[in-house]
Amino acid sequence: MQQRPPARASVLETLLLGVTVLIPTLAQGAILRRPRMVRLAARFDTNRSANRTLANLRRRHGAGPVSITVPGRRVVLLLSPQDARHLFSATPASLTPANREKAGGLRHFEPDGVLISPTEVRPERRAFNEAVLDWGAPAHRLFPALAPRIRAEAQALLTRHLDSDRPLGWDDFSAAFWRVIRRVVLGDTARDDHRITELLAALRADANWLNLLRPKERTREAFLAGVRAYVERAEPDSLAALVAATPCAEGAEPAGQIPHWLFAYDAAAIATYSALALLAGHPEHADRVHTEIDGTEPDQPATADALPLLRACVLESLRLWPTSLAILRDTTAETTWHNGTTTPAGTGVVFSSSFFHRDAQHLPYADEFEPDAWLDGRNQGNWALAPFSHGPAKCPGQDLVLFTAATFLSALLRDHRALLLLPRRPLVPPAPLPHTIDHTALRFALTPK
C-alpha cells in the first residue's frame, strides 16, 4: 500500500504557529522559567492563543498529525488523543524520549540522565531509576522518614510568614520547597546547600537555549562533583543513600540520575504553589481538603493512599498549567498514525501539553478546576492528560512527588486557610481559568481557620 504523508501546514499557518506557539514556549524557558517572560505570557494568556491556533489547525486539516516545515528537520504536531496514546505507548520502541532538541538542553546538567540516554543503555538506567524510586510499589520505603522533614519545613515557612508583615510569595515558598528537595534527594546536610542549587540553576538557564549553547564544562563538573559527594556520604533516609546501596548494571551511571530528580522536583514546587492558588479560589474544594486533613493525625504514618483529594488537586494544577510545556519524541522507525499517515525515522514529534490538557472538544471541564476527575475514573485511561507522561517512559517518581506536595500542603493548611491576595483578577468561578499563569506573581495570606 502506498504510504501517505501527514497534512502539511501552509506557510501562513507555520508562521502563526511560530508566533503563537513556538516563540512564547521558548521565551518562557523550557528548562528554567524566565520570570519576566512568564509574566508577559500570563498577561497575554499566550497558552490560550497557542491552543486556539492548534484547534484551528485541527479544524482545517483533521485530527491527524500536521507536518510543519523547520529548516533541517522533519517535525509533526499531534492533534488527537489517539495519536497521543500511540506517542506514549510506542516509547521507547519506535519513539525515543532522547529527542534531539531535548538532548541538547538536558546535556547541560544531566548528560547521563535516562531521558536522553542512547538506546543501548537506556533499559538499565530506567531500571535503576525504578528501583530507587520504588516504581510500582504500594508506597516508597522512605515515606515514613521523609514525612516529618517535609512537615517541619512547611511549618518553618508558616512560622516565618506569620511572624512577618509580608504576604507569602513565591520566593519564600520556593526556598522552603528547595530545602525539602535537597533533604529528600541528597540528605539533611544538604538542607542549606544553596550552592548546588545555584549551580543547577545556572546550567538550566543555559539549557533553555537547547542546542544553541555549548555546556559550561567547569560549571557542570562542579555541580556533578557535588552530587557525587552526597552519594559517597550516603546520608540515611535519602535518595542519595539508596543510589549508593542499590545494585545496578555497568552502564546505569547511578549518580548521573540524580540531576534529573532535582530538576523535576522544582516543577513540583510550581505545581504545589499553583494548587494552593486553586484552593484559595475554590472554597468548596478547600473545605473538603480541610475535612480530609482533619481526618488524619499530624504524625500519622505516611502511606501512598493518604490525602487523595489533596494529591488530586496537585494533579489538577498540573493539568490546568502544565510545567512541561511540550513533550518531545523522535521517531526511530517509520511510524503510522491513527489516520493512516506515515512519518519516517528521524521525525520530531511534538505533544503540546496545554493544548491536550485544555482541549474542550474532548474534555467537558477543560477550563474548570475539577480534582474529582482524578478520583472518580473520568481521567483514567485518558492518554491526552499527561502530567507525568504515560506508558513505559512515565515518570517513576510520580508517587514520591505527589506525596511530597500533599504532605507539604497539608502541613500549611492544617490550621490555616489560604487567601489569594494577588493576582487582582482572582482565580474563581464562574469565569474560565486562564490557560497561562504567572506563579511568581501569586501572593497569599494564611489565616487561622
XYZ file of C-alpha atoms in Angstrom:
449
model
C 0.000 0.000 0.000
C 1.326 3.437 -0.897
C 2.451 5.487 2.077
C 0.655 8.759 2.733
C 2.418 11.646 4.469
C 0.635 13.810 7.057
C -1.109 17.024 6.085
C 1.322 19.914 5.793
C 0.776 23.297 7.381
C 0.792 26.208 4.946
C 3.392 28.958 5.119
C 0.904 31.253 6.854
C -0.073 28.538 9.326
C 3.593 27.818 10.031
C 4.254 31.497 10.727
C 1.231 31.625 13.038
C 2.474 28.528 14.883
C 5.845 30.190 15.320
C 4.342 33.396 16.709
C 1.680 31.866 18.984
C 3.216 28.515 19.993
C 6.972 28.235 19.471
C 8.188 31.709 20.435
C 6.129 32.007 23.671
C 7.138 28.483 24.712
C 10.844 29.108 24.201
C 10.658 32.606 25.661
C 9.187 31.352 28.962
C 12.021 28.850 29.304
C 11.564 25.161 28.596
C 14.099 24.096 31.251
C 14.177 27.035 33.683
C 11.362 29.583 33.782
C 12.297 33.162 32.956
C 10.160 35.242 35.369
C 9.799 38.293 33.102
C 8.744 36.184 30.157
C 6.338 34.158 32.309
C 4.811 37.452 33.481
C 4.315 38.609 29.898
C 2.917 35.232 28.859
C 0.371 35.346 31.683
C -0.593 38.929 30.885
C -1.493 37.992 27.309
C -2.549 34.407 28.145
C -0.287 33.057 25.405
C -1.260 29.429 26.024
C -4.862 30.297 25.137
C -3.688 31.812 21.842
C -1.492 28.775 21.169
C -4.357 26.395 21.870
C -6.647 28.367 19.562
C -4.069 28.103 16.778
C -3.768 24.324 17.242
C -7.559 23.884 17.388
C -7.930 25.835 14.132
C -5.215 23.670 12.583
C -7.206 20.570 13.533
C -10.391 22.023 12.048
C -8.650 22.701 8.721
C -6.590 19.521 8.403
C -8.396 16.937 10.513
C -7.261 15.178 13.664
C -4.206 13.506 12.157
C -0.700 14.849 12.728
C 0.250 18.009 10.868
C 3.709 18.408 9.424
C 5.440 21.751 9.727
C 8.476 22.999 7.866
C 11.525 23.517 10.044
C 14.910 24.042 8.347
C 16.900 20.804 8.520
C 14.215 18.978 10.491
C 11.042 16.947 9.934
C 8.502 17.832 12.658
C 4.872 16.850 13.213
C 2.376 18.236 15.702
C -0.064 15.802 17.291
C -3.696 16.904 17.493
C -5.695 13.824 18.572
C -5.917 11.701 21.747
C -5.458 8.577 19.605
C -2.078 9.799 18.398
C -1.171 10.880 21.924
C -1.775 7.308 23.031
C 0.479 5.997 20.278
C 3.166 8.513 21.195
C 3.348 7.277 24.774
C 2.689 3.580 24.269
C 5.300 3.271 21.493
C 8.000 4.873 23.658
C 10.832 3.886 23.559
C 10.309 1.123 20.968
C 9.856 3.410 17.954
C 9.621 6.845 19.584
C 12.648 7.788 21.651
C 12.482 10.249 24.561
C 16.037 11.264 23.593
C 14.666 13.848 21.187
C 17.359 15.952 19.502
C 16.250 19.285 20.994
C 15.598 17.826 24.444
C 19.015 16.169 24.497
C 20.592 19.465 23.501
C 19.088 21.079 26.577
C 19.401 18.383 29.212
C 23.035 17.561 28.402
C 23.953 20.844 30.112
C 23.302 19.342 33.552
C 22.327 15.665 33.239
C 24.424 14.176 30.433
C 23.836 10.643 31.765
C 20.141 11.042 32.590
C 17.805 8.301 31.426
C 15.641 10.632 29.328
C 18.434 11.401 26.877
C 20.295 8.101 27.105
C 21.245 6.139 23.976
C 19.083 3.134 23.173
C 21.728 0.615 24.241
C 21.987 1.852 27.861
C 18.504 3.244 28.417
C 16.958 -0.018 29.774
C 19.474 -0.367 32.607
C 19.208 3.316 33.546
C 15.428 3.144 33.507
C 15.540 0.001 35.668
C 17.839 1.745 38.138
C 15.501 4.757 38.373
C 12.540 2.472 39.002
C 14.448 0.558 41.694
C 15.484 3.641 43.667
C 12.136 5.402 43.251
C 10.169 2.230 44.161
C 8.136 2.442 40.965
C 5.130 0.142 41.215
C 5.422 -0.352 44.988
C 2.430 0.429 47.234
C 4.482 3.176 48.907
C 8.057 4.393 48.757
C 10.157 2.924 51.552
C 11.292 6.412 52.657
C 7.815 7.877 53.173
C 7.824 7.411 56.986
C 11.252 9.046 57.352
C 10.589 11.891 54.913
C 7.166 12.989 56.175
C 8.425 14.652 59.409
C 11.074 16.572 57.478
C 8.584 17.825 54.905
C 6.171 18.899 57.645
C 8.994 20.616 59.538
C 9.966 22.737 56.532
C 6.327 23.652 55.842
C 5.882 24.620 59.493
C 9.036 26.742 59.396
C 7.695 28.541 56.315
C 4.356 29.078 58.016
C 6.024 30.474 61.133
C 8.164 32.892 59.115
C 5.082 34.068 57.242
C 3.007 34.598 60.376
C 5.859 36.423 62.118
C 6.292 38.850 59.229
C 4.085 41.542 57.805
C 4.585 40.302 54.258
C 2.316 38.118 52.150
C 3.525 34.633 51.354
C 5.225 34.888 47.968
C 6.912 32.588 45.510
C 10.477 33.340 46.609
C 9.833 32.234 50.190
C 7.745 29.252 49.138
C 10.327 28.115 46.583
C 13.188 28.468 49.069
C 11.308 26.324 51.602
C 10.425 23.715 48.993
C 14.034 23.563 47.812
C 15.092 22.787 51.380
C 12.687 19.853 51.197
C 14.043 18.791 47.802
C 17.646 18.796 48.966
C 16.827 16.872 52.135
C 14.788 14.258 50.258
C 17.232 13.763 47.400
C 20.652 14.457 48.921
C 20.221 14.240 52.701
C 19.753 16.515 55.692
C 23.191 18.136 55.465
C 22.195 19.451 52.028
C 19.329 21.453 53.548
C 21.179 24.752 53.240
C 23.475 23.862 50.358
C 22.336 26.739 48.196
C 25.444 26.498 46.034
C 24.439 23.187 44.481
C 21.010 24.636 43.659
C 22.603 27.767 42.189
C 24.947 25.692 40.025
C 21.991 23.696 38.735
C 20.041 26.897 38.032
C 22.956 28.347 36.055
C 23.188 25.190 33.960
C 19.427 25.086 33.425
C 19.452 28.717 32.272
C 21.932 27.745 29.550
C 19.862 24.645 28.791
C 16.956 26.908 27.809
C 18.933 27.563 24.629
C 18.849 23.829 23.786
C 21.431 23.076 21.083
C 22.453 26.698 20.563
C 24.877 26.863 23.514
C 27.687 24.530 24.433
C 27.597 23.217 28.019
C 29.799 25.041 30.508
C 32.116 22.146 31.349
C 33.586 23.580 34.550
C 30.215 24.567 35.992
C 28.711 21.207 35.059
C 31.601 19.284 36.596
C 31.385 21.336 39.808
C 27.674 20.530 40.053
C 28.094 16.827 39.270
C 31.013 16.561 41.709
C 28.756 17.986 44.412
C 26.100 15.397 43.608
C 28.653 12.562 43.703
C 29.890 13.780 47.094
C 26.405 13.333 48.558
C 26.188 9.842 47.109
C 29.526 8.991 48.717
C 28.267 10.424 52.008
C 25.068 8.352 51.646
C 23.113 10.007 54.420
C 20.465 7.660 55.811
C 16.892 8.051 54.587
C 17.795 9.958 51.420
C 17.606 9.046 47.766
C 21.378 9.521 47.586
C 21.786 6.721 50.142
C 19.549 4.453 48.060
C 21.606 5.296 44.973
C 24.747 4.245 46.823
C 23.172 0.994 48.054
C 21.200 -0.153 45.001
C 22.901 -2.742 42.756
C 22.925 -1.799 39.110
C 24.220 -2.748 35.687
C 27.534 -1.390 34.500
C 26.098 1.371 32.314
C 23.486 2.655 34.760
C 25.504 5.715 35.883
C 23.799 5.828 39.322
C 24.833 9.325 40.436
C 24.078 10.611 36.953
C 20.348 10.028 37.507
C 20.123 12.424 40.465
C 20.279 15.717 38.499
C 17.003 14.893 36.788
C 15.283 14.260 40.123
C 16.373 17.691 41.355
C 15.199 19.273 38.095
C 11.834 17.507 38.147
C 11.212 18.301 41.805
C 11.488 22.022 41.008
C 8.485 21.632 38.703
C 6.677 20.008 41.639
C 7.210 23.199 43.650
C 5.451 25.225 40.935
C 2.568 22.747 40.793
C 2.196 22.758 44.590
C 2.140 26.552 44.758
C -0.390 26.750 41.921
C -2.572 24.161 43.677
C -2.600 26.452 46.718
C -3.962 29.223 44.464
C -6.670 26.929 43.109
C -7.795 26.007 46.610
C -7.823 29.658 47.627
C -10.091 30.430 44.678
C -12.421 27.450 45.209
C -13.609 27.487 48.836
C -15.887 24.465 48.405
C -12.902 22.308 47.435
C -10.808 23.928 50.160
C -13.458 22.932 52.718
C -13.251 19.324 51.547
C -9.456 19.403 51.706
C -9.605 20.701 55.275
C -12.021 17.895 56.170
C -9.561 15.410 54.650
C -6.631 16.883 56.591
C -8.638 16.962 59.831
C -9.278 13.258 59.386
C -5.568 12.485 59.642
C -3.306 12.835 62.657
C -0.330 15.205 62.214
C 2.121 12.367 62.814
C 0.055 9.645 61.138
C 2.237 7.125 59.262
C 2.720 8.207 55.668
C 1.161 5.965 53.029
C 0.674 6.142 49.270
C -3.105 6.456 49.579
C -3.159 9.221 52.210
C -4.675 12.610 51.318
C -6.134 11.504 47.956
C -8.074 14.741 47.361
C -5.040 16.896 48.039
C -2.992 14.801 45.615
C -5.763 15.181 43.052
C -5.593 18.956 43.492
C -1.889 18.880 42.620
C -2.606 16.715 39.569
C -5.308 19.164 38.531
C -2.846 22.030 38.907
C -0.550 20.178 36.500
C -3.423 19.605 34.082
C -4.503 23.234 34.050
C -0.987 24.706 33.961
C 1.492 22.039 32.804
C 5.056 22.560 33.965
C 6.267 20.647 30.890
C 5.032 22.906 28.111
C 5.643 20.236 25.479
C 6.574 16.553 25.415
C 9.015 15.707 22.632
C 9.919 12.478 20.878
C 11.893 11.465 17.792
C 10.785 8.557 15.641
C 13.387 5.794 15.359
C 11.413 3.834 12.763
C 8.722 4.507 10.224
C 5.610 5.425 12.213
C 1.978 5.134 11.177
C -0.591 7.350 12.917
C -4.270 6.739 13.577
C -5.444 8.268 10.278
C -3.086 6.089 8.264
C -0.475 8.738 7.535
C 3.165 7.748 7.907
C 6.296 9.567 9.030
C 9.861 8.316 8.506
C 12.506 7.678 11.118
C 14.161 10.840 12.397
C 10.956 12.870 12.604
C 10.489 15.140 15.603
C 7.097 14.719 17.292
C 5.501 17.417 19.477
C 2.779 16.875 22.108
C 1.609 20.311 23.282
C 0.665 19.716 26.911
C -1.534 22.769 27.369
C -3.477 22.047 24.171
C -4.302 18.475 25.142
C -4.935 19.289 28.812
C -7.366 22.100 27.857
C -8.954 20.511 24.790
C -12.635 21.446 25.155
C -13.539 19.169 22.229
C -12.652 16.115 24.325
C -12.772 17.432 27.907
C -16.055 18.953 29.200
C -14.313 20.564 32.197
C -11.304 21.797 30.217
C -11.198 25.251 31.837
C -12.539 24.285 35.268
C -10.897 23.105 38.472
C -12.137 19.514 38.666
C -9.920 17.480 41.035
C -12.589 14.799 41.418
C -11.945 13.712 37.833
C -8.668 12.201 39.104
C -10.582 10.227 41.751
C -13.784 9.042 40.059
C -12.248 7.495 36.951
C -13.037 10.211 34.404
C -9.352 10.870 33.737
C -8.324 7.241 33.974
C -7.032 5.920 30.692
C -7.023 9.360 29.078
C -3.661 9.376 27.330
C -4.103 13.018 26.346
C -3.728 14.026 30.002
C -0.063 13.532 30.797
C 1.083 15.442 33.892
C 3.682 12.702 34.483
C 3.722 11.281 30.943
C 2.409 7.769 30.194
C 3.480 4.314 29.189
C 6.983 2.845 29.559
C 8.511 6.327 29.959
C 6.080 7.518 32.627
C 7.819 9.357 35.453
C 8.773 6.721 38.069
C 8.908 9.451 40.713
C 5.209 10.363 40.434
C 4.184 8.889 43.784
C 7.126 10.484 45.569
C 6.373 13.906 44.060
C 2.658 13.764 44.904
C 3.450 12.543 48.412
C 5.852 15.450 48.951
C 3.429 18.038 47.584
C 0.411 16.766 49.529
C 2.372 16.436 52.771
C 3.748 19.967 52.424
C 0.329 21.481 51.670
C -1.367 19.555 54.476
C 1.110 20.979 56.991
C 0.451 24.521 55.732
C -3.329 24.134 55.724
C -3.950 22.020 58.818
C -4.799 25.035 60.958
C -4.923 27.760 58.321
C -6.755 28.852 55.196
C -5.119 30.342 52.126
C -6.387 33.726 50.970
C -5.217 34.739 47.493
C -4.126 38.390 47.529
C -2.697 38.563 44.009
C -3.426 38.449 41.105
C -6.115 41.087 41.270
C -8.205 39.040 38.846
C -8.994 36.147 41.186
C -8.956 32.531 40.072
C -12.581 31.919 40.952
C -15.582 30.517 39.081
C -17.685 31.052 37.053
C -15.025 32.705 34.886
C -12.914 30.158 32.951
C -9.477 29.694 34.418
C -6.686 31.305 32.387
C -4.578 28.987 30.252
C -1.391 30.735 31.377
C -0.483 31.665 34.937
C 2.421 33.566 36.432
C 3.128 31.549 39.546
C 5.816 34.020 40.613
C 3.161 36.754 40.968
C 0.866 34.807 43.310
C 0.634 36.191 46.846
C -1.188 34.655 49.800
C -2.222 35.324 53.336
C -2.511 32.267 55.572
C -5.162 32.946 58.178
C -6.284 30.769 61.104
C -9.279 28.547 60.370
